[in-house]
Short mmCIF file of C-alpha atoms in Angstrom, two decimals:
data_model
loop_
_atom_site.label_atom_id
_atom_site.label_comp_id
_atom_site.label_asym_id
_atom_site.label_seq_id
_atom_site.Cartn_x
_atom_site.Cartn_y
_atom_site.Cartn_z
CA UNK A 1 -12.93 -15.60 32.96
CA UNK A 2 -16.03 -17.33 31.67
CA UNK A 3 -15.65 -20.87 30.62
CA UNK A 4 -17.58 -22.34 28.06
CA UNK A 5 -18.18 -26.52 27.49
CA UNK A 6 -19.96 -28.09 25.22
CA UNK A 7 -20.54 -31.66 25.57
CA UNK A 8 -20.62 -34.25 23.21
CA UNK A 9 -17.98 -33.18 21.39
CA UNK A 10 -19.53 -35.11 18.71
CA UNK A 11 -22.85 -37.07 17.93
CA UNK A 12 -24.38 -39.88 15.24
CA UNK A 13 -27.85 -39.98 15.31
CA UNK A 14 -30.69 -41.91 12.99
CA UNK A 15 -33.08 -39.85 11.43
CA UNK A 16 -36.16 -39.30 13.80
CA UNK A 17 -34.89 -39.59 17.07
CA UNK A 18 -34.99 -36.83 19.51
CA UNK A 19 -31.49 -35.63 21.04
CA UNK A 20 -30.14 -33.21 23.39
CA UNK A 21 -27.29 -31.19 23.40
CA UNK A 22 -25.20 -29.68 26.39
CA UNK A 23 -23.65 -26.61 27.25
CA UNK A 24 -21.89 -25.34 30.49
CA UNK A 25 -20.54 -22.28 31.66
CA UNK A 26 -18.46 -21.18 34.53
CA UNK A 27 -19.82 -17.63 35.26
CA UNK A 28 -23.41 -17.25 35.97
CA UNK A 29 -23.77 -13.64 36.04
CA UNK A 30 -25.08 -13.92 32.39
CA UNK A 31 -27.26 -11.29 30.24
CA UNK A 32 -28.65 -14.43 28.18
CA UNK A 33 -27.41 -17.43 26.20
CA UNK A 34 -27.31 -18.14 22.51
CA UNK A 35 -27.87 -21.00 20.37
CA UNK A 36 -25.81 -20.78 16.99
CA UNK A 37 -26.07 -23.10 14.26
CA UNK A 38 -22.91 -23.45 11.45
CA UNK A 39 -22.61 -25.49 8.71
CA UNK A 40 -19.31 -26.23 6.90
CA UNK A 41 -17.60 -23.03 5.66
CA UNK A 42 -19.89 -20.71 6.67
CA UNK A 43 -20.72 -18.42 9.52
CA UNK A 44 -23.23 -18.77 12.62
CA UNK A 45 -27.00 -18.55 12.19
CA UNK A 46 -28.73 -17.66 15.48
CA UNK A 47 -31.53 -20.19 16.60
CA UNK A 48 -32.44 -19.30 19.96
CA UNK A 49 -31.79 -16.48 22.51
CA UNK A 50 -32.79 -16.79 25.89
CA UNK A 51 -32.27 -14.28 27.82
CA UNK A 52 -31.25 -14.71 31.73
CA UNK A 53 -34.74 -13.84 32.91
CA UNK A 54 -35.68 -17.17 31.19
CA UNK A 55 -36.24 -20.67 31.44
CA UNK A 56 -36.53 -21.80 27.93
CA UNK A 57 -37.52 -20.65 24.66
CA UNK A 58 -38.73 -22.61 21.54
CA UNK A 59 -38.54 -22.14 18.00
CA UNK A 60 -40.19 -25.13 15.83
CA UNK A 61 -38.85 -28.50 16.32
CA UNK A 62 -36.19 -26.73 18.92
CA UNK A 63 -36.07 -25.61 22.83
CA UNK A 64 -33.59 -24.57 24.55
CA UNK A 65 -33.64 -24.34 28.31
CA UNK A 66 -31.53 -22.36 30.66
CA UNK A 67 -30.56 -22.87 33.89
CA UNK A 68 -28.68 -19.86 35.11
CA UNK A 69 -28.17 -20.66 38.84
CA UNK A 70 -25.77 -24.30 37.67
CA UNK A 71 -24.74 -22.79 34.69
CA UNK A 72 -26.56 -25.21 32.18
CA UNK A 73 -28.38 -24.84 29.02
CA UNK A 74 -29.45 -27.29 27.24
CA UNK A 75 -30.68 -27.51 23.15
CA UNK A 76 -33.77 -30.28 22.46
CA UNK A 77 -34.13 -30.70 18.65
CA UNK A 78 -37.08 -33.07 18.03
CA UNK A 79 -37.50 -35.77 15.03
CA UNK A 80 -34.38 -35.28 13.97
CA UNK A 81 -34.09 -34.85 10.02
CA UNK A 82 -30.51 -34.98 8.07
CA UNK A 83 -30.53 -31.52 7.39
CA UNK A 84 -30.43 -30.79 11.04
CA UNK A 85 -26.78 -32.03 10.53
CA UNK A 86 -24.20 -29.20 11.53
CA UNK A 87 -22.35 -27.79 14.25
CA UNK A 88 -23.96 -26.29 17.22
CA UNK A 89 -22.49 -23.59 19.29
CA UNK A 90 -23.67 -22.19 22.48
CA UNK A 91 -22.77 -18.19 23.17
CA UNK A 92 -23.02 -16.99 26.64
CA UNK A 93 -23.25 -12.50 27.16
CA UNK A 94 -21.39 -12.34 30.58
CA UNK A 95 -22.45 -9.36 32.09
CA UNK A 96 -19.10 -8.64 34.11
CA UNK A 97 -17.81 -8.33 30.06
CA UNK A 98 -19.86 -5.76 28.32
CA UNK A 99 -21.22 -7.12 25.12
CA UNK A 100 -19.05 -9.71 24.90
CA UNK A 101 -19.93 -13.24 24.04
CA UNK A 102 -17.98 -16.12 25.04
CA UNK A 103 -18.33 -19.23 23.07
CA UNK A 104 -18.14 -23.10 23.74
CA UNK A 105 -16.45 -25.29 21.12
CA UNK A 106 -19.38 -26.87 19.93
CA UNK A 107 -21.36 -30.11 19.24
CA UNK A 108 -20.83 -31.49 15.80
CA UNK A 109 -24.50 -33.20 14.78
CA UNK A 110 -24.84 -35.83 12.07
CA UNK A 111 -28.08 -37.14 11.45
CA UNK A 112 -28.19 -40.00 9.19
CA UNK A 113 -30.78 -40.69 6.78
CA UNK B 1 -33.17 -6.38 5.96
CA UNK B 2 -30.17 -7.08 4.83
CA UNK B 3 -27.98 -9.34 7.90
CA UNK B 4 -24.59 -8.82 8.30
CA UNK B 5 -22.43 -8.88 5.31
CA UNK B 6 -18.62 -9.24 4.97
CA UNK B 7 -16.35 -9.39 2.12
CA UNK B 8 -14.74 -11.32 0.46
CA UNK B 9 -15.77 -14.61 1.28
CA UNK B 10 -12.42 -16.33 0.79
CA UNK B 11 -8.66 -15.62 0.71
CA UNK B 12 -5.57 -17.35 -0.18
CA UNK B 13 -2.41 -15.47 0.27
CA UNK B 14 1.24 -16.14 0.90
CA UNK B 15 2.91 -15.17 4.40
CA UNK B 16 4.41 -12.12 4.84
CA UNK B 17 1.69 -10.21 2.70
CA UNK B 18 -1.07 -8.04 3.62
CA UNK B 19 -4.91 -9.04 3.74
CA UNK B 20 -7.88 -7.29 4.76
CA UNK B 21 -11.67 -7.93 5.82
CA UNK B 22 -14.69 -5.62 5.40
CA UNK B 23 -18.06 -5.58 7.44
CA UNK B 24 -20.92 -4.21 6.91
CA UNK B 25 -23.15 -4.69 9.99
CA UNK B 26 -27.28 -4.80 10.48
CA UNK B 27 -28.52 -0.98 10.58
CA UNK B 28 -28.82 0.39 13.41
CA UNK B 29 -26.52 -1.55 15.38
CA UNK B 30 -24.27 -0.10 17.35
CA UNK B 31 -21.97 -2.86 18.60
CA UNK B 32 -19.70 -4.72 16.26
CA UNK B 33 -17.71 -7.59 16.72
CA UNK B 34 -14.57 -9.33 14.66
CA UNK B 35 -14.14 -12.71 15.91
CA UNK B 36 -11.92 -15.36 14.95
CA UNK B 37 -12.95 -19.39 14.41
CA UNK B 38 -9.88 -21.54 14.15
CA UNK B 39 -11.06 -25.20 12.93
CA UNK B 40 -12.73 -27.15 15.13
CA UNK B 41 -12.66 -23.90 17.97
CA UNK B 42 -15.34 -21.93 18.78
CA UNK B 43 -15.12 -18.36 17.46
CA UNK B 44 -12.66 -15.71 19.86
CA UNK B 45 -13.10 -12.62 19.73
CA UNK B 46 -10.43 -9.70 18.58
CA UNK B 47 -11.73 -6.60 19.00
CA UNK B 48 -16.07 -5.17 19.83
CA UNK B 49 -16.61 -1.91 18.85
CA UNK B 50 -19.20 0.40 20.38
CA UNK B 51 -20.02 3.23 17.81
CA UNK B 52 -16.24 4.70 16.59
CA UNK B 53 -14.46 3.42 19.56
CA UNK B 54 -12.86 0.31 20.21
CA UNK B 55 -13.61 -0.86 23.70
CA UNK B 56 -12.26 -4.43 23.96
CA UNK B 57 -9.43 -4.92 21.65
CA UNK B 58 -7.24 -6.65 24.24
CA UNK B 59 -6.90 -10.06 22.34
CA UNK B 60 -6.01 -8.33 19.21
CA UNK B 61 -2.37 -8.92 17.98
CA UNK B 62 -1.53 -5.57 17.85
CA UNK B 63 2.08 -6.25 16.26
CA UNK B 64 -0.11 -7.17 13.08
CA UNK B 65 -3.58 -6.65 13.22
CA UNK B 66 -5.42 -3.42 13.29
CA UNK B 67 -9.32 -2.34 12.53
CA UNK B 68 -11.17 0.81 12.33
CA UNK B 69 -14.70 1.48 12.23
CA UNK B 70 -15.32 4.20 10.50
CA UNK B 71 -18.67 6.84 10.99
CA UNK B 72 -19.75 4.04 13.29
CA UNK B 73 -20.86 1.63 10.59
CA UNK B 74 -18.48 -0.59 8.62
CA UNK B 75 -15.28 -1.96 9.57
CA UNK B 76 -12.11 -3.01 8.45
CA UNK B 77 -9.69 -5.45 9.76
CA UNK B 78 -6.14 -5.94 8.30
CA UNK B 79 -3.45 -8.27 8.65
CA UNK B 80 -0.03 -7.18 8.04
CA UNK B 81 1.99 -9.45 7.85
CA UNK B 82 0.16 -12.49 7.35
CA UNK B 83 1.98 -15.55 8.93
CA UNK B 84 0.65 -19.29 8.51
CA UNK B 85 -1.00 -18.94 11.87
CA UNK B 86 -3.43 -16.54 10.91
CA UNK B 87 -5.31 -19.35 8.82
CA UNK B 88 -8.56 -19.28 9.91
CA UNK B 89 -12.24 -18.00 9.64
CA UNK B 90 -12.67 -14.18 10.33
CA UNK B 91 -16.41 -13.66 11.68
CA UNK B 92 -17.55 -9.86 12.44
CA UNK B 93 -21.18 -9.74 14.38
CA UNK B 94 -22.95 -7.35 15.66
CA UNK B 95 -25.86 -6.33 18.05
CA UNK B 96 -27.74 -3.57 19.45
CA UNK B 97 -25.94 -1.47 22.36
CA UNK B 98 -28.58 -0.07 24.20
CA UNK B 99 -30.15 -3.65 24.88
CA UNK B 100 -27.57 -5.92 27.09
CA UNK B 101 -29.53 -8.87 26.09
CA UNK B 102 -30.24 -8.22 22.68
CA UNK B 103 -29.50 -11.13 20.19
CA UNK B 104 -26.07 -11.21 17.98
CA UNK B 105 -25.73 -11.75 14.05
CA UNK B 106 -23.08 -13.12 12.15
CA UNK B 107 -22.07 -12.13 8.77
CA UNK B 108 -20.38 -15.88 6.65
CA UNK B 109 -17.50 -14.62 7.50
CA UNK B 110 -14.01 -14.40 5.88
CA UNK B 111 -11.56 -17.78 5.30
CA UNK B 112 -8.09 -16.80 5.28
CA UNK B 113 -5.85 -19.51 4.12
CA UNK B 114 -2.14 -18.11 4.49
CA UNK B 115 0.31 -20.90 2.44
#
């Protein structure tokens, strides 16, 4: 079975700085990883895919790296702003699963003004 | 394009009745997910659909839950009965299923508050 961590649980930040986020898996015979993004009540918006091929991929003020072979990914978000504030989930497509994507149980951001 | 949509956004309803979700996933995408997101949790899936058929449906609580996917496109999933427990958000996704690494999308999803 294909564990998913996410670690911190939970983070304070000032507006500005630059922060990383961590996610870990167990299994890492992966079709890619997936960067989600949820705010309160509502459902996940996709920010990155990367698929297992990868290294990293980058989107803005975000990059998210992958290391398949230690089962690591990390999320960089850059001059952090307060409306970067939400939770962050990473999604993991194990390939002895189909289409299936196992999920961590997030990083809660708060970036204060 | 329209992303994924699902209906209705929120839903209060006392135990013991009957509830049910509707999805209406990206064209053209052939895989469809129902997850569920209990608070604080990351989202666990129920049941992925490929086309019609359901091919992973073995964490669905099949005492009370069923889905169908009907022509392949939208889907359905119903609760019946609803106990407390089943609070919770009710996500449905979906992706393409000739690609294995193709990118998922998530509809708002559904809150079910059971009371």
């Amino acid at each position: 079975k294909q564990e998913v961590t996410q670690i911190p649980a939970a983070l304070s930040v000032p507006e500005g700085e630059n922060l990383v986020l961590n996610c870990s898996f167990t299994d890492s015979a992966i079709y890619n990883l997936q960067w989600f993004r949820q705010d309160p009540g509502k459902g996940l918006t996709s920010l990155l895919l990367i698929q297992s091929s990868q290294r990293e991929q980058t989107s803005g003020r975000l990059n998210a790296s992958l290391d398949k072979s230690s089962g690591r990914s990390t999320l960089y978000i850059a001059a952090s702003q307060p409306g970067d504030s939400a939770t962050y989930l990473c999604a993991v497509k194990r390939v002895r699963a189909g289409n299936q994507f196992y999920f961590g149980t997030g990083t809660s951001l708060t970036v204060i003004p | 394009e329209a992303g994924v949509v699902q209906s209705p956004r929120y839903k209060i309803i006392e135990k013991k009745q009957p509830v049910a979700f509707w999805c209406n996933p990206i064209s053209g995408h052939n895989t469809l997910y129902w997850y569920r997101q209990n608070l604080g949790q990351g989202p666990e899936l129920l049941i992925r659909y490929e086309n019609e058929e359901a091919v992973d449906d073995s964490q669905l609580p099949k005492d009370r839950f069923s889905a169908e996917r009907l022509k392949g496109v939208d889907s359905t999933l119903k609760i019946q009965p609803a106990e407390l427990g089943d609070s919770a958000v009710y996500l449905c996704a979906s992706s393409s299923l000739t690609i294995q690494g193709t990118e998922a999308f998530f509809g708002q999803g559904t809150r079910l508050t059971v009371v």
